[in-house]
GROMACS .gro file of C-alpha atoms in nm:
model
  433
    1ALA     CA    1   0.781  -0.340  -2.219
    2LYS     CA    2   1.116  -0.485  -2.317
    3PRO     CA    3   1.322  -0.266  -2.547
    4ALA     CA    4   1.291  -0.333  -2.912
    5ALA     CA    5   1.664  -0.359  -2.961
    6LYS     CA    6   1.866  -0.557  -2.714
    7PRO     CA    7   2.243  -0.596  -2.670
    8ALA     CA    8   2.379  -0.933  -2.707
    9ALA     CA    9   2.449  -1.140  -2.396
   10GLY     CA   10   2.763  -1.057  -2.228
   11ALA     CA   11   2.816  -0.737  -2.423
   12PRO     CA   12   2.963  -0.445  -2.229
   13GLN     CA   13   2.713  -0.162  -2.156
   14ALA     CA   14   2.745   0.171  -2.023
   15ALA     CA   15   2.527   0.271  -1.730
   16SER     CA   16   2.331   0.509  -1.956
   17ALA     CA   17   2.256   0.243  -2.214
   18PRO     CA   18   1.889   0.170  -2.296
   19ALA     CA   19   1.880  -0.186  -2.142
   20ALA     CA   20   2.018  -0.045  -1.812
   21THR     CA   21   1.662   0.036  -1.707
   22VAL     CA   22   1.405  -0.243  -1.756
   23SER     CA   23   1.042  -0.130  -1.740
   24ALA     CA   24   0.803  -0.378  -1.590
   25ALA     CA   25   0.470  -0.187  -1.623
   26PRO     CA   26   0.344   0.137  -1.749
   27LYS     CA   27   0.398   0.436  -1.528
   28PRO     CA   28   0.099   0.473  -1.283
   29SER     CA   29  -0.104   0.790  -1.299
   30GLU     CA   30  -0.082   0.883  -0.935
   31PRO     CA   31   0.101   1.214  -0.862
   32GLU     CA   32   0.470   1.219  -0.794
   33PRO     CA   33   0.529   1.130  -0.424
   34VAL     CA   34   0.677   1.396  -0.186
   35VAL     CA   35   1.051   1.338  -0.149
   36ARG     CA   36   1.129   1.362   0.233
   37GLY     CA   37   1.377   1.187   0.415
   38TYR     CA   38   1.536   0.847   0.391
   39ALA     CA   39   1.357   0.525   0.524
   40VAL     CA   40   1.609   0.239   0.560
   41PRO     CA   41   1.464  -0.101   0.642
   42ILE     CA   42   1.738  -0.353   0.721
   43GLY     CA   43   1.645  -0.717   0.690
   44GLY     CA   44   1.770  -0.823   1.025
   45ALA     CA   45   2.112  -0.986   1.142
   46LEU     CA   46   2.304  -0.678   1.045
   47LYS     CA   47   2.676  -0.750   1.109
   48ALA     CA   48   2.916  -0.524   1.272
   49ASP     CA   49   3.153  -0.532   0.982
   50ASN     CA   50   2.893  -0.436   0.728
   51GLU     CA   51   3.063  -0.113   0.632
   52GLU     CA   52   2.842  -0.036   0.335
   53VAL     CA   53   2.522  -0.016   0.555
   54TRP     CA   54   2.666   0.145   0.862
   55GLN     CA   55   2.868   0.408   0.674
   56ARG     CA   56   2.563   0.478   0.443
   57LEU     CA   57   2.345   0.555   0.751
   58VAL     CA   58   2.599   0.810   0.882
   59GLN     CA   59   2.642   0.953   0.544
   60LEU     CA   60   2.273   1.005   0.483
   61ALA     CA   61   2.232   1.160   0.825
   62GLY     CA   62   2.499   1.420   0.734
   63GLY     CA   63   2.834   1.253   0.787
   64LYS     CA   64   3.078   1.274   1.069
   65GLY     CA   65   2.912   1.421   1.380
   66ALA     CA   66   2.554   1.345   1.272
   67ARG     CA   67   2.323   1.295   1.563
   68PHE     CA   68   2.133   0.967   1.613
   69VAL     CA   69   1.890   0.849   1.870
   70VAL     CA   70   1.842   0.481   1.907
   71PHE     CA   71   1.543   0.296   2.024
   72GLY     CA   72   1.577  -0.053   2.171
   73THR     CA   73   1.208  -0.066   2.224
   74ALA     CA   74   1.158  -0.389   2.051
   75SER     CA   75   1.424  -0.582   2.225
   76GLU     CA   76   1.420  -0.836   2.516
   77ASP     CA   77   1.720  -0.651   2.638
   78PRO     CA   78   1.684  -0.293   2.513
   79GLU     CA   79   1.994  -0.160   2.709
   80ALA     CA   80   2.240  -0.401   2.549
   81SER     CA   81   2.071  -0.393   2.191
   82ALA     CA   82   2.069  -0.009   2.175
   83LYS     CA   83   2.430   0.004   2.297
   84GLN     CA   84   2.549  -0.232   2.032
   85VAL     CA   85   2.390   0.020   1.769
   86VAL     CA   86   2.517   0.321   1.941
   87ASP     CA   87   2.866   0.175   1.933
   88GLN     CA   88   2.851   0.099   1.554
   89LEU     CA   89   2.720   0.432   1.474
   90GLN     CA   90   2.987   0.609   1.682
   91ARG     CA   91   3.260   0.397   1.532
   92ARG     CA   92   3.164   0.550   1.197
   93GLY     CA   93   3.170   0.904   1.336
   94ALA     CA   94   2.814   0.956   1.448
   95LEU     CA   95   2.704   1.101   1.780
   96ALA     CA   96   2.459   0.846   1.890
   97GLU     CA   97   2.250   0.818   2.210
   98ALA     CA   98   1.998   0.544   2.340
   99LEU     CA   99   1.674   0.654   2.463
  100PRO     CA  100   1.500   0.472   2.747
  101VAL     CA  101   1.176   0.393   2.571
  102ALA     CA  102   1.098   0.027   2.601
  103PRO     CA  103   0.838  -0.206   2.774
  104LYS     CA  104   1.119  -0.409   2.914
  105PHE     CA  105   1.245  -0.123   3.120
  106SER     CA  106   1.004  -0.183   3.427
  107TRP     CA  107   1.093   0.128   3.607
  108VAL     CA  108   0.983   0.353   3.305
  109ASP     CA  109   0.619   0.488   3.266
  110LEU     CA  110   0.586   0.458   2.896
  111ASN     CA  111   0.285   0.686   2.892
  112LYS     CA  112   0.499   0.970   3.028
  113VAL     CA  113   0.827   0.873   2.871
  114VAL     CA  114   0.673   0.932   2.517
  115ARG     CA  115   0.561   1.275   2.626
  116ASP     CA  116   0.891   1.369   2.801
  117GLN     CA  117   1.003   1.700   2.671
  118ALA     CA  118   1.365   1.653   2.734
  119LEU     CA  119   1.363   1.327   2.530
  120ILE     CA  120   1.145   1.463   2.261
  121ALA     CA  121   1.398   1.753   2.223
  122LYS     CA  122   1.675   1.502   2.170
  123VAL     CA  123   1.490   1.327   1.900
  124LYS     CA  124   1.409   1.654   1.716
  125ALA     CA  125   1.772   1.766   1.738
  126ALA     CA  126   1.888   1.438   1.577
  127ARG     CA  127   1.931   1.370   1.201
  128GLY     CA  128   1.890   0.993   1.231
  129VAL     CA  129   1.659   0.758   1.421
  130PHE     CA  130   1.739   0.385   1.455
  131PHE     CA  131   1.516   0.095   1.578
  132THR     CA  132   1.679  -0.231   1.692
  133GLY     CA  133   1.519  -0.573   1.651
  134GLY     CA  134   1.294  -0.771   1.862
  135LEU     CA  135   0.921  -0.767   1.856
  136GLN     CA  136   0.782  -0.508   1.622
  137GLU     CA  137   0.440  -0.482   1.809
  138ARG     CA  138   0.635  -0.326   2.102
  139ILE     CA  139   0.729  -0.031   1.891
  140VAL     CA  140   0.389   0.025   1.766
  141ASP     CA  141   0.219  -0.034   2.096
  142VAL     CA  142   0.449   0.236   2.267
  143LEU     CA  143   0.458   0.493   1.990
  144LEU     CA  144   0.115   0.451   1.839
  145PRO     CA  145  -0.107   0.295   2.108
  146ASN     CA  146  -0.456   0.214   1.980
  147GLY     CA  147  -0.377   0.390   1.662
  148GLN     CA  148  -0.324   0.720   1.829
  149THR     CA  149  -0.008   0.904   1.777
  150THR     CA  150   0.228   1.017   2.048
  151PRO     CA  151   0.446   1.334   2.082
  152MET     CA  152   0.755   1.102   2.057
  153LEU     CA  153   0.635   0.965   1.729
  154ASP     CA  154   0.554   1.305   1.602
  155ALA     CA  155   0.910   1.400   1.674
  156ILE     CA  156   1.045   1.109   1.478
  157TRP     CA  157   0.816   1.206   1.188
  158ASP     CA  158   0.966   1.559   1.228
  159VAL     CA  159   1.314   1.422   1.178
  160TYR     CA  160   1.207   1.226   0.855
  161ARG     CA  161   1.014   1.525   0.702
  162ARG     CA  162   1.326   1.746   0.751
  163GLY     CA  163   1.532   1.504   0.539
  164GLY     CA  164   1.668   1.287   0.810
  165VAL     CA  165   1.706   0.905   0.827
  166VAL     CA  166   1.473   0.669   0.992
  167ALA     CA  167   1.627   0.319   0.997
  168GLY     CA  168   1.542  -0.013   1.160
  169THR     CA  169   1.670  -0.375   1.164
  170SER     CA  170   1.438  -0.662   1.168
  171ALA     CA  171   1.145  -0.543   1.382
  172GLY     CA  172   1.261  -0.188   1.303
  173ALA     CA  173   1.216  -0.267   0.943
  174ALA     CA  174   0.868  -0.426   0.986
  175ILE     CA  175   0.720  -0.098   1.121
  176MET     CA  176   0.810   0.085   0.795
  177SER     CA  177   0.494   0.005   0.619
  178THR     CA  178   0.138   0.125   0.709
  179VAL     CA  179   0.055  -0.240   0.756
  180MET     CA  180   0.293  -0.499   0.920
  181PHE     CA  181   0.295  -0.855   1.027
  182ARG     CA  182   0.270  -0.832   1.398
  183ASP     CA  183   0.313  -1.197   1.508
  184ALA     CA  184   0.322  -1.447   1.227
  185PRO     CA  185   0.582  -1.720   1.280
  186SER     CA  186   0.428  -1.964   1.031
  187VAL     CA  187   0.448  -1.882   0.658
  188ILE     CA  188   0.240  -2.177   0.545
  189ASN     CA  189  -0.044  -2.074   0.794
  190ILE     CA  190  -0.052  -1.737   0.629
  191LEU     CA  191  -0.084  -1.911   0.294
  192LYS     CA  192  -0.367  -2.108   0.438
  193GLY     CA  193  -0.553  -1.788   0.522
  194ARG     CA  194  -0.488  -1.791   0.903
  195PHE     CA  195  -0.420  -1.438   0.977
  196ALA     CA  196  -0.642  -1.170   1.153
  197GLU     CA  197  -0.618  -0.798   1.239
  198GLY     CA  198  -0.455  -0.731   1.569
  199LYS     CA  199  -0.310  -1.083   1.590
  200GLN     CA  200  -0.096  -1.184   1.288
  201ILE     CA  201  -0.114  -0.851   1.126
  202ASP     CA  202  -0.151  -0.487   1.254
  203ARG     CA  203  -0.078  -0.121   1.174
  204GLY     CA  204   0.267  -0.012   1.129
  205LEU     CA  205   0.424   0.339   1.141
  206GLY     CA  206   0.416   0.398   0.763
  207PHE     CA  207   0.749   0.578   0.685
  208VAL     CA  208   0.756   0.414   0.338
  209GLY     CA  209   0.406   0.558   0.256
  210PRO     CA  210   0.081   0.373   0.198
  211SER     CA  211   0.166   0.205  -0.141
  212LEU     CA  212   0.462  -0.004  -0.054
  213PHE     CA  213   0.457  -0.305   0.180
  214VAL     CA  214   0.795  -0.397   0.344
  215ASP     CA  215   0.906  -0.739   0.507
  216GLN     CA  216   1.228  -0.846   0.665
  217HIS     CA  217   1.441  -1.169   0.714
  218PHE     CA  218   1.283  -1.214   0.358
  219LEU     CA  219   1.485  -1.472   0.154
  220LYS     CA  220   1.635  -1.636   0.455
  221ARG     CA  221   1.293  -1.737   0.583
  222GLY     CA  222   1.096  -1.773   0.259
  223ARG     CA  223   0.854  -1.479   0.357
  224PHE     CA  224   0.741  -1.411   0.005
  225GLY     CA  225   0.496  -1.687   0.087
  226ARG     CA  226   0.333  -1.458   0.354
  227MET     CA  227   0.387  -1.127   0.171
  228ILE     CA  228   0.169  -1.214  -0.132
  229PRO     CA  229  -0.142  -1.322   0.060
  230LEU     CA  230  -0.127  -1.000   0.283
  231MET     CA  231  -0.059  -0.779  -0.020
  232MET     CA  232  -0.367  -0.924  -0.196
  233SER     CA  233  -0.575  -0.901   0.132
  234LYS     CA  234  -0.486  -0.539   0.181
  235GLY     CA  235  -0.487  -0.417  -0.183
  236TYR     CA  236  -0.098  -0.354  -0.206
  237GLN     CA  237   0.055  -0.369  -0.554
  238ILE     CA  238   0.418  -0.350  -0.455
  239GLY     CA  239   0.609  -0.536  -0.198
  240LEU     CA  240   0.974  -0.505  -0.090
  241GLY     CA  241   1.131  -0.809   0.096
  242VAL     CA  242   1.478  -0.733   0.237
  243ASP     CA  243   1.704  -1.016   0.332
  244GLU     CA  244   1.953  -1.034   0.634
  245ASN     CA  245   2.255  -0.822   0.641
  246THR     CA  246   2.100  -0.605   0.369
  247ALA     CA  247   1.934  -0.262   0.358
  248ALA     CA  248   1.705  -0.091   0.133
  249VAL     CA  249   1.762   0.310   0.109
  250ILE     CA  250   1.419   0.438   0.011
  251ARG     CA  251   1.373   0.808  -0.067
  252GLY     CA  252   1.050   0.916  -0.254
  253ASP     CA  253   1.030   0.704  -0.570
  254GLU     CA  254   1.384   0.550  -0.552
  255VAL     CA  255   1.488   0.217  -0.383
  256GLU     CA  256   1.851   0.130  -0.361
  257ILE     CA  257   1.977  -0.221  -0.231
  258ILE     CA  258   2.302  -0.218  -0.018
  259GLY     CA  259   2.462  -0.477   0.181
  260ASP     CA  260   2.559  -0.837   0.185
  261ARG     CA  261   2.264  -1.034   0.032
  262GLY     CA  262   1.951  -0.913  -0.158
  263ALA     CA  263   1.596  -0.806  -0.184
  264LEU     CA  264   1.281  -0.930  -0.373
  265VAL     CA  265   1.037  -0.690  -0.527
  266VAL     CA  266   0.674  -0.830  -0.560
  267ASP     CA  267   0.450  -0.650  -0.824
  268LEU     CA  268   0.094  -0.758  -0.819
  269SER     CA  269  -0.041  -0.482  -1.036
  270ALA     CA  270  -0.138  -0.737  -1.315
  271ALA     CA  271  -0.202  -1.051  -1.093
  272THR     CA  272  -0.525  -1.235  -1.075
  273ASN     CA  273  -0.684  -1.499  -0.859
  274LYS     CA  274  -0.977  -1.729  -0.870
  275PRO     CA  275  -1.192  -1.704  -0.549
  276GLU     CA  276  -1.384  -2.014  -0.658
  277LEU     CA  277  -1.093  -2.243  -0.568
  278GLY     CA  278  -1.166  -2.178  -0.204
  279ALA     CA  279  -0.794  -2.155  -0.113
  280PHE     CA  280  -0.520  -1.892  -0.164
  281ASN     CA  281  -0.413  -1.873  -0.521
  282VAL     CA  282  -0.244  -1.616  -0.751
  283THR     CA  283  -0.156  -1.595  -1.124
  284GLY     CA  284   0.099  -1.360  -1.267
  285ALA     CA  285   0.266  -1.219  -0.978
  286ARG     CA  286   0.580  -1.023  -1.109
  287LEU     CA  287   0.902  -1.087  -0.921
  288SER     CA  288   1.250  -0.902  -0.940
  289TYR     CA  289   1.543  -1.015  -0.750
  290LEU     CA  290   1.799  -0.723  -0.662
  291GLU     CA  291   2.146  -0.726  -0.501
  292HIS     CA  292   2.375  -0.453  -0.380
  293GLY     CA  293   2.384  -0.146  -0.613
  294ASP     CA  294   2.069  -0.230  -0.789
  295ARG     CA  295   1.778   0.028  -0.792
  296TYR     CA  296   1.400  -0.015  -0.817
  297HIS     CA  297   1.184   0.285  -0.937
  298LEU     CA  298   0.846   0.255  -0.769
  299ARG     CA  299   0.640   0.473  -1.013
  300ALA     CA  300   0.789   0.317  -1.322
  301ARG     CA  301   0.799  -0.035  -1.181
  302SER     CA  302   1.149  -0.068  -1.332
  303VAL     CA  303   1.487  -0.187  -1.230
  304THR     CA  304   1.828  -0.025  -1.292
  305PRO     CA  305   2.110  -0.283  -1.232
  306ALA     CA  306   2.434  -0.175  -1.063
  307PRO     CA  307   2.690  -0.053  -1.314
  308PHE     CA  308   2.912  -0.347  -1.236
  309LYS     CA  309   2.628  -0.587  -1.345
  310LEU     CA  310   2.605  -0.413  -1.670
  311ARG     CA  311   2.966  -0.490  -1.738
  312GLY     CA  312   2.892  -0.863  -1.694
  313ASP     CA  313   2.663  -1.108  -1.879
  314LEU     CA  314   2.314  -1.016  -1.996
  315HIS     CA  315   2.068  -1.311  -1.979
  316ASP     CA  316   1.789  -1.260  -2.237
  317HIS     CA  317   1.608  -1.586  -2.337
  318GLU     CA  318   1.467  -1.431  -2.638
  319SER     CA  319   1.802  -1.320  -2.796
  320PRO     CA  320   1.949  -1.541  -3.067
  321SER     CA  321   2.289  -1.514  -2.879
  322PHE     CA  322   2.151  -1.647  -2.554
  323ARG     CA  323   2.383  -1.917  -2.423
  324PRO     CA  324   2.228  -2.044  -2.098
  325TYR     CA  325   2.440  -2.223  -1.845
  326TYR     CA  326   2.184  -2.447  -1.684
  327THR     CA  327   1.998  -2.712  -1.876
  328ASP     CA  328   1.853  -2.955  -1.616
  329GLU     CA  329   1.501  -2.960  -1.477
  330VAL     CA  330   1.459  -2.872  -1.129
  331PHE     CA  331   1.165  -2.923  -0.875
  332HIS     CA  332   1.188  -2.782  -0.526
  333LEU     CA  333   1.034  -2.975  -0.237
  334ASP     CA  334   1.037  -2.668  -0.003
  335MET     CA  335   0.980  -2.353  -0.203
  336LEU     CA  336   0.975  -2.145   0.119
  337GLY     CA  337   1.320  -2.277   0.227
  338ASP     CA  338   1.632  -2.068   0.292
  339SER     CA  339   1.699  -1.850  -0.017
  340THR     CA  340   1.511  -2.101  -0.238
  341ILE     CA  341   1.324  -1.833  -0.421
  342SER     CA  342   1.628  -1.628  -0.499
  343ASN     CA  343   1.840  -1.920  -0.607
  344ALA     CA  344   1.555  -2.045  -0.826
  345MET     CA  345   1.531  -1.711  -1.003
  346SER     CA  346   1.895  -1.674  -1.061
  347ARG     CA  347   1.917  -2.031  -1.189
  348LEU     CA  348   1.611  -1.992  -1.410
  349ILE     CA  349   1.721  -1.670  -1.583
  350ASP     CA  350   2.039  -1.845  -1.696
  351SER     CA  351   1.876  -2.170  -1.791
  352SER     CA  352   1.730  -2.322  -2.123
  353ARG     CA  353   1.427  -2.402  -1.920
  354THR     CA  354   1.122  -2.169  -1.929
  355GLU     CA  355   0.990  -2.254  -1.576
  356VAL     CA  356   1.061  -2.420  -1.260
  357GLN     CA  357   0.815  -2.560  -0.991
  358GLY     CA  358   0.813  -2.643  -0.636
  359LEU     CA  359   0.587  -2.717  -0.341
  360ALA     CA  360   0.515  -2.572   0.006
  361PHE     CA  361   0.340  -2.771   0.279
  362ASP     CA  362   0.307  -2.818   0.650
  363VAL     CA  363   0.547  -3.107   0.713
  364VAL     CA  364   0.408  -3.167   1.084
  365PRO     CA  365   0.058  -3.025   1.094
  366ARG     CA  366  -0.113  -3.005   1.433
  367ALA     CA  367  -0.340  -3.290   1.528
  368GLY     CA  368  -0.694  -3.248   1.386
  369ASP     CA  369  -0.585  -2.974   1.149
  370PRO     CA  370  -0.880  -2.953   0.881
  371LEU     CA  371  -0.628  -2.818   0.636
  372ALA     CA  372  -0.355  -3.065   0.693
  373GLU     CA  373  -0.356  -3.171   0.326
  374LEU     CA  374  -0.365  -2.834   0.190
  375GLY     CA  375  -0.036  -2.757   0.026
  376PHE     CA  376   0.068  -2.503  -0.265
  377LEU     CA  377   0.226  -2.557  -0.598
  378PHE     CA  378   0.458  -2.278  -0.716
  379ARG     CA  379   0.519  -2.225  -1.090
  380LEU     CA  380   0.802  -1.977  -1.160
  381TYR     CA  381   0.836  -1.887  -1.525
  382LYS     CA  382   0.981  -1.661  -1.779
  383GLY     CA  383   0.785  -1.385  -1.972
  384SER     CA  384   0.855  -1.188  -2.286
  385ASP     CA  385   1.012  -0.909  -2.068
  386SER     CA  386   1.225  -1.135  -1.841
  387LEU     CA  387   1.596  -1.026  -1.821
  388GLY     CA  388   1.886  -1.093  -1.606
  389TRP     CA  389   2.247  -0.974  -1.547
  390SER     CA  390   2.537  -1.166  -1.378
  391THR     CA  391   2.894  -1.090  -1.286
  392GLU     CA  392   3.185  -1.241  -1.103
  393GLU     CA  393   3.379  -0.930  -1.093
  394PHE     CA  394   3.402  -0.940  -0.710
  395GLY     CA  395   3.439  -1.300  -0.668
  396GLY     CA  396   3.130  -1.542  -0.663
  397GLU     CA  397   2.847  -1.490  -0.893
  398GLN     CA  398   2.603  -1.209  -0.832
  399TYR     CA  399   2.271  -1.170  -1.013
  400THR     CA  400   2.000  -0.919  -1.094
  401VAL     CA  401   1.680  -1.075  -1.226
  402THR     CA  402   1.389  -0.883  -1.352
  403ASN     CA  403   1.030  -0.982  -1.440
  404LEU     CA  404   0.997  -1.341  -1.368
  405TYR     CA  405   0.628  -1.452  -1.300
  406LEU     CA  406   0.486  -1.664  -1.023
  407ASP     CA  407   0.164  -1.864  -0.996
  408ILE     CA  408   0.065  -2.027  -0.671
  409SER     CA  409  -0.203  -2.296  -0.664
  410PRO     CA  410  -0.359  -2.493  -0.389
  411VAL     CA  411  -0.298  -2.871  -0.406
  412ARG     CA  412  -0.384  -3.179  -0.205
  413LEU     CA  413  -0.102  -3.364  -0.042
  414PRO     CA  414  -0.243  -3.689   0.103
  415ARG     CA  415  -0.138  -3.793   0.452
  416PRO     CA  416   0.086  -3.972   0.533
  417LEU     CA  417   0.339  -3.835   0.287
  418TYR     CA  418   0.531  -4.160   0.292
  419GLY     CA  419   0.526  -4.516   0.429
  420GLN     CA  420   0.714  -4.818   0.493
  421TRP     CA  421   0.881  -4.972   0.186
  422PRO     CA  422   0.728  -5.308   0.112
  423VAL     CA  423   0.943  -5.602   0.160
  424PRO     CA  424   0.901  -5.852  -0.150
  425ALA     CA  425   0.716  -6.170  -0.043
  426ALA     CA  426   1.005  -6.393  -0.159
  427SER     CA  427   1.241  -6.197   0.068
  428ALA     CA  428   1.012  -6.218   0.357
  429ALA     CA  429   0.951  -6.591   0.312
  430GLY     CA  430   1.323  -6.661   0.307
  431ALA     CA  431   1.416  -6.440   0.602
  432GLN     CA  432   1.565  -6.619   0.903
  433PRO     CA  433   1.391  -6.592   1.247
   0.00000   0.00000   0.00000
């Protein structure tokens, strides 16, 4: 619940101020999770100059001299992909080594290599494990074939349980949940219910535990549109979508966002739907947008903004001192577009408007598609507990937005969506041949 007394917008706040942590729901009754190591899903497209992420990985693994093993398993070119990661880790003082565990290494017997005692010993001696990008199903098929663990995977879990780091970018982030998207290139098709076990979705390796769903390339590719249907299908209440060149450091109950862009937390604990509509729909999905330095507390369903955000502006639409910057009405024609959802959230929290709407639909459906006219209307709106912070302290505007709400409803979009503009009869009659 929102605090009874709230500071005025823009008022400086200490990191320990009551408004620093914003509760989104009562604390669940499940027991405190066992704190083990660090799971670090990276949203993909991790740049070589992202010092915050690379240095944090080395720091979490023990600092200078920390041993890492790197798996290029998912990659089309595992040798080159793993070498790039090895070079970046070593540049920050780690001792990193690539392991030859990949389907693209045609000379490697994967059934033997995941049981090779010399390689397993290297994993167990490490304090950090890194999975490169590519196709996440390759990682799962190699380390957890047919759902059966392998000695190599057991060794990776041993690193994690001893307090080490298990990190991965893109495909290496997708495997962090117990369930993952295996091959789902079309977000709109997932919204239309076109996903099945072993095809679009599959088991993951589960380093973040059974209660958190993780996805990657998230804001860039509008993947909240596929996360919510999967979460509802699998009974997840909390989802974390990490954007490109960004990482989430997850340890036990705590999630910290670091890096260049941001992440979205989806909370379905109070969401509902109407099965009688015959197509996907949801009411009351709670969304929070976090950027670097912000923290999310999984059990409390609460956000702690970065200290520098608390020195900036507080956006509380229920406060008498709220002075919104935006006043115009906005409608998005592609709610699944590049960063549309995060931009809409940042703009809405600093707006006199109470909601913003948008559409998602298949622009070029395949011939004969019986669901060609099925689209989705998105309604993003404020609740009594909606709050935001923003700052320009580091150049540009950075936002933290908590507890906006999202409804998704099926709508019919007749085809064709557009036609030829009619020429007035008088103009046509007077036209020269």
